Amino acid sequence: MDVSFLGGPQPQRGVGVVAPFDFALDRELWRWVPDDVSLHLTRTPFVPVEVSLDLARLVSEHETLREAVRALIAVSPEAVTYACTSGSFVGGLAGERAMAEAMTQAGDVPACTTSGALLSALRELGAKRVAVITPYTKSVTDALEDYLREAGIQVCGRSYLGLTREIWRVGYRDVVDMAREAVHEAPDALFISCTNLPTYDVIPQLEAELRMPVVSANQVTMWAALRQLGKDAVGPYQALLDPAARRGPASMAPLPPVVDGALPGTALPEPALAEAVEPPQGYQEGFPDPFGDALPDVFPDDER
């Protein structure tokens, strides 16, 4: 059969991604990427160390990052990014900048890191007070708070799981529970740390319930990397990526008045977060409904 009429494949632009050896969420990264952009991933060498500050330092040594970028350059990406939160905040602001510079020099292309992307995203949203949730131990969570404080960001609430391995197995329900625990002091935004923690589907759900922007490590990494190509990340009803989400029912607008003793749009009833959400009163016409039939149930029974 003659298929010459197809004329493809279409040209692709590329982003190189350096990830720690235990990164398990390649598929999640792709969900933020438009169809005409390809991701080229490589991993740092294995080291027999659990998730900790020591591991963060080992996987972010400059020579390790340079070698990874040199490998990626073989496929000519237009930008590279280091997809690791703890590895890019463990050295503070100066350490993060030095990592990005080492990667840029190694590949002669623009480079960014997850923690650098986080600060850019918070500036984009005008967020100066944040709550943070992490799967890390206390010491690693403390280091994240130190990094944000050095950047002039106040951490006004936090929650963490204390994990040292297999973070990718954490379910959405645990993420939601941490978020509810961390936001008691009305922050400007919530940050979900760790590129090995699944977050794509839960972001719009949390924004609707908490009525604040929610950003995650993988989201800001892809958002910043794609901006280096002049491209937009794909993420419906995520405030960082979708202007309508900032103005619509999941926006930061004031909550409606109390009706029959309940505040619409506040804590969602169990058992199913996605099924329980209703558009809040005062919904602005002209903006898409993020809770239509197309939105999947992101909390299946095995994660409750």
Coordinates of C-alpha atoms in Angstrom, one line a residue:
M1 CA 0.0 0.0 0.0
D2 CA 1.3 3.4 -0.9
V3 CA 1.4 5.7 2.1
S4 CA 3.6 8.4 0.6
F5 CA 0.7 10.9 0.8
L6 CA 1.2 11.0 4.6
G7 CA 4.3 13.1 4.2
G8 CA 5.3 12.5 7.8
P9 CA 6.5 12.3 10.5
Q10 CA 6.1 15.9 11.5
P11 CA 9.2 17.7 12.7
Q12 CA 9.8 17.4 16.4
R13 CA 11.6 19.8 18.8
G14 CA 13.4 18.3 21.7
V15 CA 14.0 18.8 25.4
G16 CA 16.7 16.8 27.1
V17 CA 15.9 15.6 30.7
V18 CA 18.4 14.5 33.2
A19 CA 16.7 12.5 36.0
P20 CA 18.0 10.6 39.1
F21 CA 18.6 6.9 38.6
D22 CA 15.4 6.0 40.6
F23 CA 13.1 8.3 38.6
A24 CA 10.0 6.2 37.7
L25 CA 7.5 8.8 36.2
D26 CA 8.6 9.2 32.6
R27 CA 5.0 8.9 31.5
E28 CA 3.9 11.7 33.8
L29 CA 6.4 14.1 32.3
W30 CA 5.1 13.5 28.8
R31 CA 1.6 14.5 29.8
W32 CA 2.6 18.1 30.1
V33 CA 4.3 18.1 26.7
P34 CA 2.6 19.2 23.4
D35 CA 2.6 16.8 20.5
D36 CA 5.3 18.6 18.5
V37 CA 7.9 18.3 21.3
S38 CA 9.9 15.1 22.2
L39 CA 11.5 14.4 25.6
H40 CA 14.9 12.8 25.6
L41 CA 15.6 11.3 29.0
T42 CA 18.8 10.1 30.6
R43 CA 19.5 9.0 34.2
T44 CA 22.4 9.6 36.6
P45 CA 24.5 6.6 37.6
F46 CA 23.1 4.3 40.3
V47 CA 24.4 4.8 43.9
P48 CA 23.3 2.5 46.8
V49 CA 21.9 5.3 48.9
E50 CA 18.3 5.9 50.1
V51 CA 16.5 9.1 49.5
S52 CA 18.3 11.6 51.7
L53 CA 20.4 14.8 51.6
D54 CA 23.4 12.6 50.9
L55 CA 21.7 11.1 47.8
A56 CA 20.6 14.6 46.7
R57 CA 24.2 15.7 46.8
L58 CA 25.5 12.6 45.0
V59 CA 23.1 12.7 42.0
S60 CA 23.7 16.5 41.5
E61 CA 27.5 16.6 41.3
H62 CA 28.5 18.9 38.5
E63 CA 30.5 16.3 36.6
T64 CA 27.6 13.8 36.8
L65 CA 25.3 16.5 35.3
R66 CA 27.8 17.4 32.6
E67 CA 28.2 13.8 31.5
A68 CA 24.5 13.4 31.3
V69 CA 24.1 16.5 29.2
R70 CA 26.9 15.4 26.9
A71 CA 25.0 12.2 26.3
L72 CA 21.8 14.1 25.5
I73 CA 23.4 16.5 23.1
A74 CA 23.8 13.6 20.6
V75 CA 20.1 14.0 19.7
S76 CA 20.3 17.8 19.6
P77 CA 17.8 19.0 22.2
E78 CA 17.1 22.8 22.2
A79 CA 17.1 22.9 26.0
V80 CA 17.9 20.6 28.9
T81 CA 16.5 20.3 32.4
Y82 CA 17.5 18.6 35.6
A83 CA 14.3 16.9 36.9
C84 CA 15.1 16.5 40.6
T85 CA 13.8 18.8 43.3
S86 CA 16.0 17.8 46.3
G87 CA 19.1 17.5 44.1
S88 CA 18.7 21.0 42.9
F89 CA 17.8 22.7 46.2
V90 CA 20.3 20.9 48.4
G91 CA 23.1 23.5 47.7
G92 CA 20.8 26.5 48.2
L93 CA 20.4 29.3 45.6
A94 CA 24.0 29.4 44.7
G95 CA 24.2 25.7 44.2
E96 CA 21.1 25.6 42.0
R97 CA 22.5 28.4 39.8
A98 CA 25.9 26.6 39.5
M99 CA 24.1 23.4 38.4
A100 CA 22.2 25.2 35.7
E101 CA 25.4 26.9 34.5
A102 CA 27.3 23.6 34.4
M103 CA 24.6 22.0 32.3
T104 CA 24.5 25.0 30.0
Q105 CA 28.3 24.9 29.5
A106 CA 28.3 21.2 28.9
G107 CA 25.6 21.3 26.1
D108 CA 25.8 24.9 24.9
V109 CA 21.9 25.0 25.2
P110 CA 19.7 26.7 27.8
A111 CA 19.4 24.7 31.0
C112 CA 17.1 24.8 34.1
T113 CA 16.4 22.7 37.2
T114 CA 13.3 21.8 39.1
S115 CA 14.1 24.1 42.0
G116 CA 15.0 27.0 39.8
A117 CA 11.7 26.4 37.9
L118 CA 9.8 26.4 41.2
L119 CA 11.0 29.9 42.0
S120 CA 10.1 31.1 38.5
A121 CA 6.6 29.6 38.8
L122 CA 6.0 31.2 42.2
R123 CA 7.0 34.6 40.7
E124 CA 4.6 34.0 37.8
L125 CA 1.8 33.4 40.3
G126 CA 2.8 36.2 42.6
A127 CA 3.1 33.7 45.5
K128 CA 5.2 34.8 48.5
R129 CA 3.7 32.6 51.2
V130 CA 3.5 28.9 50.4
A131 CA 2.6 25.6 52.0
V132 CA 4.8 22.7 51.0
I133 CA 4.1 18.9 51.0
T134 CA 6.8 16.3 50.4
P135 CA 7.3 12.6 50.5
Y136 CA 10.7 13.2 52.2
T137 CA 12.1 12.8 55.6
K138 CA 12.2 15.8 58.0
S139 CA 15.8 16.7 57.2
V140 CA 15.2 16.9 53.4
T141 CA 11.9 18.8 54.0
D142 CA 13.8 21.3 56.2
A143 CA 16.4 21.8 53.4
L144 CA 13.5 22.7 51.0
E145 CA 12.2 25.2 53.5
D146 CA 15.7 26.7 53.9
Y147 CA 16.0 27.1 50.1
L148 CA 12.6 28.8 49.8
R149 CA 13.4 31.1 52.7
E150 CA 16.7 32.1 51.1
A151 CA 14.7 33.0 48.0
G152 CA 12.4 35.3 50.0
I153 CA 9.5 32.8 50.1
Q154 CA 7.8 32.2 53.5
V155 CA 6.7 28.6 54.2
C156 CA 3.6 28.9 56.3
G157 CA 2.6 25.2 56.4
R158 CA 4.0 21.8 55.6
S159 CA 3.4 18.1 55.7
Y160 CA 5.7 15.2 54.8
L161 CA 5.6 11.4 54.6
G162 CA 9.1 10.5 55.8
L163 CA 9.9 8.1 52.9
T164 CA 13.3 7.0 51.8
R165 CA 12.5 4.7 48.9
E166 CA 9.9 4.0 46.2
I167 CA 8.2 7.4 46.3
W168 CA 6.6 6.8 43.0
R169 CA 4.2 4.3 44.7
V170 CA 2.5 7.1 46.7
G171 CA -1.2 7.4 45.8
Y172 CA -3.2 10.6 45.1
R173 CA -5.2 10.1 48.3
D174 CA -2.0 10.5 50.4
V175 CA -1.2 13.7 48.4
V176 CA -4.6 15.1 49.1
D177 CA -4.4 14.3 52.8
M178 CA -1.0 16.0 53.1
A179 CA -2.3 19.1 51.3
R180 CA -5.3 19.5 53.6
E181 CA -3.0 19.3 56.6
A182 CA -0.5 21.9 55.2
V183 CA -2.8 24.8 54.1
H184 CA -4.3 25.8 57.5
E185 CA -2.6 29.3 57.4
A186 CA -4.1 30.4 54.0
P187 CA -0.9 30.5 51.8
D188 CA -0.8 32.1 48.4
A189 CA 0.0 28.7 46.8
L190 CA 0.7 25.0 47.6
F191 CA 3.9 23.3 46.3
I192 CA 4.0 19.5 46.0
S193 CA 7.7 18.5 46.0
C194 CA 9.6 15.6 44.4
T195 CA 9.7 14.7 40.8
N196 CA 9.1 11.0 41.8
L197 CA 5.7 11.9 43.3
P198 CA 2.6 11.5 40.9
T199 CA 0.6 14.8 40.7
Y200 CA -0.8 15.5 37.2
D201 CA -4.4 14.5 37.8
V202 CA -4.6 15.8 41.4
I203 CA -3.6 19.4 40.7
P204 CA -6.9 20.7 39.4
Q205 CA -8.8 18.8 42.0
L206 CA -6.8 20.4 44.8
E207 CA -7.0 23.9 43.2
A208 CA -10.8 23.6 43.2
E209 CA -11.0 22.5 46.8
L210 CA -8.3 24.7 48.3
R211 CA -9.0 27.7 46.0
M212 CA -5.4 28.5 45.5
P213 CA -2.7 27.7 42.9
V214 CA -1.2 24.3 43.3
V215 CA 2.2 23.6 41.6
S216 CA 4.2 20.4 41.6
A217 CA 7.8 19.5 40.9
N218 CA 7.2 17.8 37.5
Q219 CA 4.7 20.5 36.4
V220 CA 7.1 23.4 37.0
T221 CA 10.0 21.4 35.5
M222 CA 8.1 20.9 32.2
W223 CA 6.6 24.4 32.3
A224 CA 10.1 26.0 32.5
A225 CA 11.8 23.7 30.1
L226 CA 9.2 24.3 27.4
R227 CA 9.3 28.0 27.9
Q228 CA 12.9 27.8 26.8
L229 CA 11.6 26.6 23.4
G230 CA 8.8 29.3 23.4
K231 CA 6.2 26.5 23.9
D232 CA 3.4 26.2 26.5
A233 CA 3.0 23.2 28.7
V234 CA -0.2 21.2 28.4
G235 CA -2.3 21.1 31.6
P236 CA -6.0 21.8 31.6
Y237 CA -7.4 23.6 34.6
Q238 CA -4.0 24.0 36.2
A239 CA -3.6 27.6 37.3
L240 CA 0.1 27.9 36.4
L241 CA -0.6 26.8 32.8
D242 CA -4.2 27.8 32.1
P243 CA -5.3 31.4 32.4
A244 CA -8.9 30.3 32.5
A245 CA -8.1 28.3 35.7
R246 CA -6.9 31.4 37.4
R247 CA -10.2 33.2 36.7
G248 CA -12.7 30.5 36.7
P249 CA -14.3 28.3 39.5
A250 CA -10.9 27.0 40.6
S251 CA -9.5 30.5 40.9
M252 CA -8.5 32.4 44.0
A253 CA -11.7 34.4 44.1
P254 CA -13.4 34.8 47.5
L255 CA -15.6 31.9 48.6
P256 CA -19.4 32.4 48.3
P257 CA -21.5 33.1 51.4
V258 CA -22.4 30.4 53.8
V259 CA -25.5 28.5 52.6
D260 CA -27.3 26.2 55.1
G261 CA -24.3 26.2 57.3
A262 CA -21.9 25.0 54.7
L263 CA -19.3 26.7 52.6
P264 CA -19.5 25.5 48.9
G265 CA -16.1 24.7 47.6
T266 CA -14.5 23.8 50.9
A267 CA -13.3 20.4 52.1
L268 CA -14.7 17.7 49.8
P269 CA -16.7 14.8 51.2
E270 CA -15.4 11.2 51.1
P271 CA -15.1 8.9 49.4
A272 CA -14.4 10.1 45.9
L273 CA -12.8 13.5 45.4
A274 CA -13.4 13.8 41.7
E275 CA -17.0 12.6 41.9
A276 CA -17.9 14.8 44.8
V277 CA -16.8 18.2 43.4
E278 CA -19.5 20.6 42.3
P279 CA -19.0 23.9 40.6
P280 CA -19.1 26.6 43.4
Q281 CA -21.8 29.2 43.6
G282 CA -21.0 32.4 41.7
Y283 CA -19.4 30.3 38.8
Q284 CA -18.4 32.8 36.1
E285 CA -20.0 32.2 32.8
G286 CA -17.8 32.1 29.8
F287 CA -15.2 29.8 31.3
P288 CA -15.0 26.0 30.8
D289 CA -16.4 23.8 33.5
P290 CA -13.4 21.8 34.9
F291 CA -15.7 19.3 36.5
G292 CA -17.5 18.0 33.4
D293 CA -17.9 14.5 32.3
A294 CA -14.4 14.5 30.6
L295 CA -12.6 14.7 34.0
P296 CA -11.7 11.2 35.2
D297 CA -12.1 9.8 38.7
V298 CA -8.5 10.2 39.8
F299 CA -9.0 8.4 43.1
P300 CA -9.8 4.7 42.2
D301 CA -10.8 2.4 44.9
D302 CA -7.3 0.9 45.3
E303 CA -5.9 4.3 46.3
R304 CA -8.5 5.2 48.9

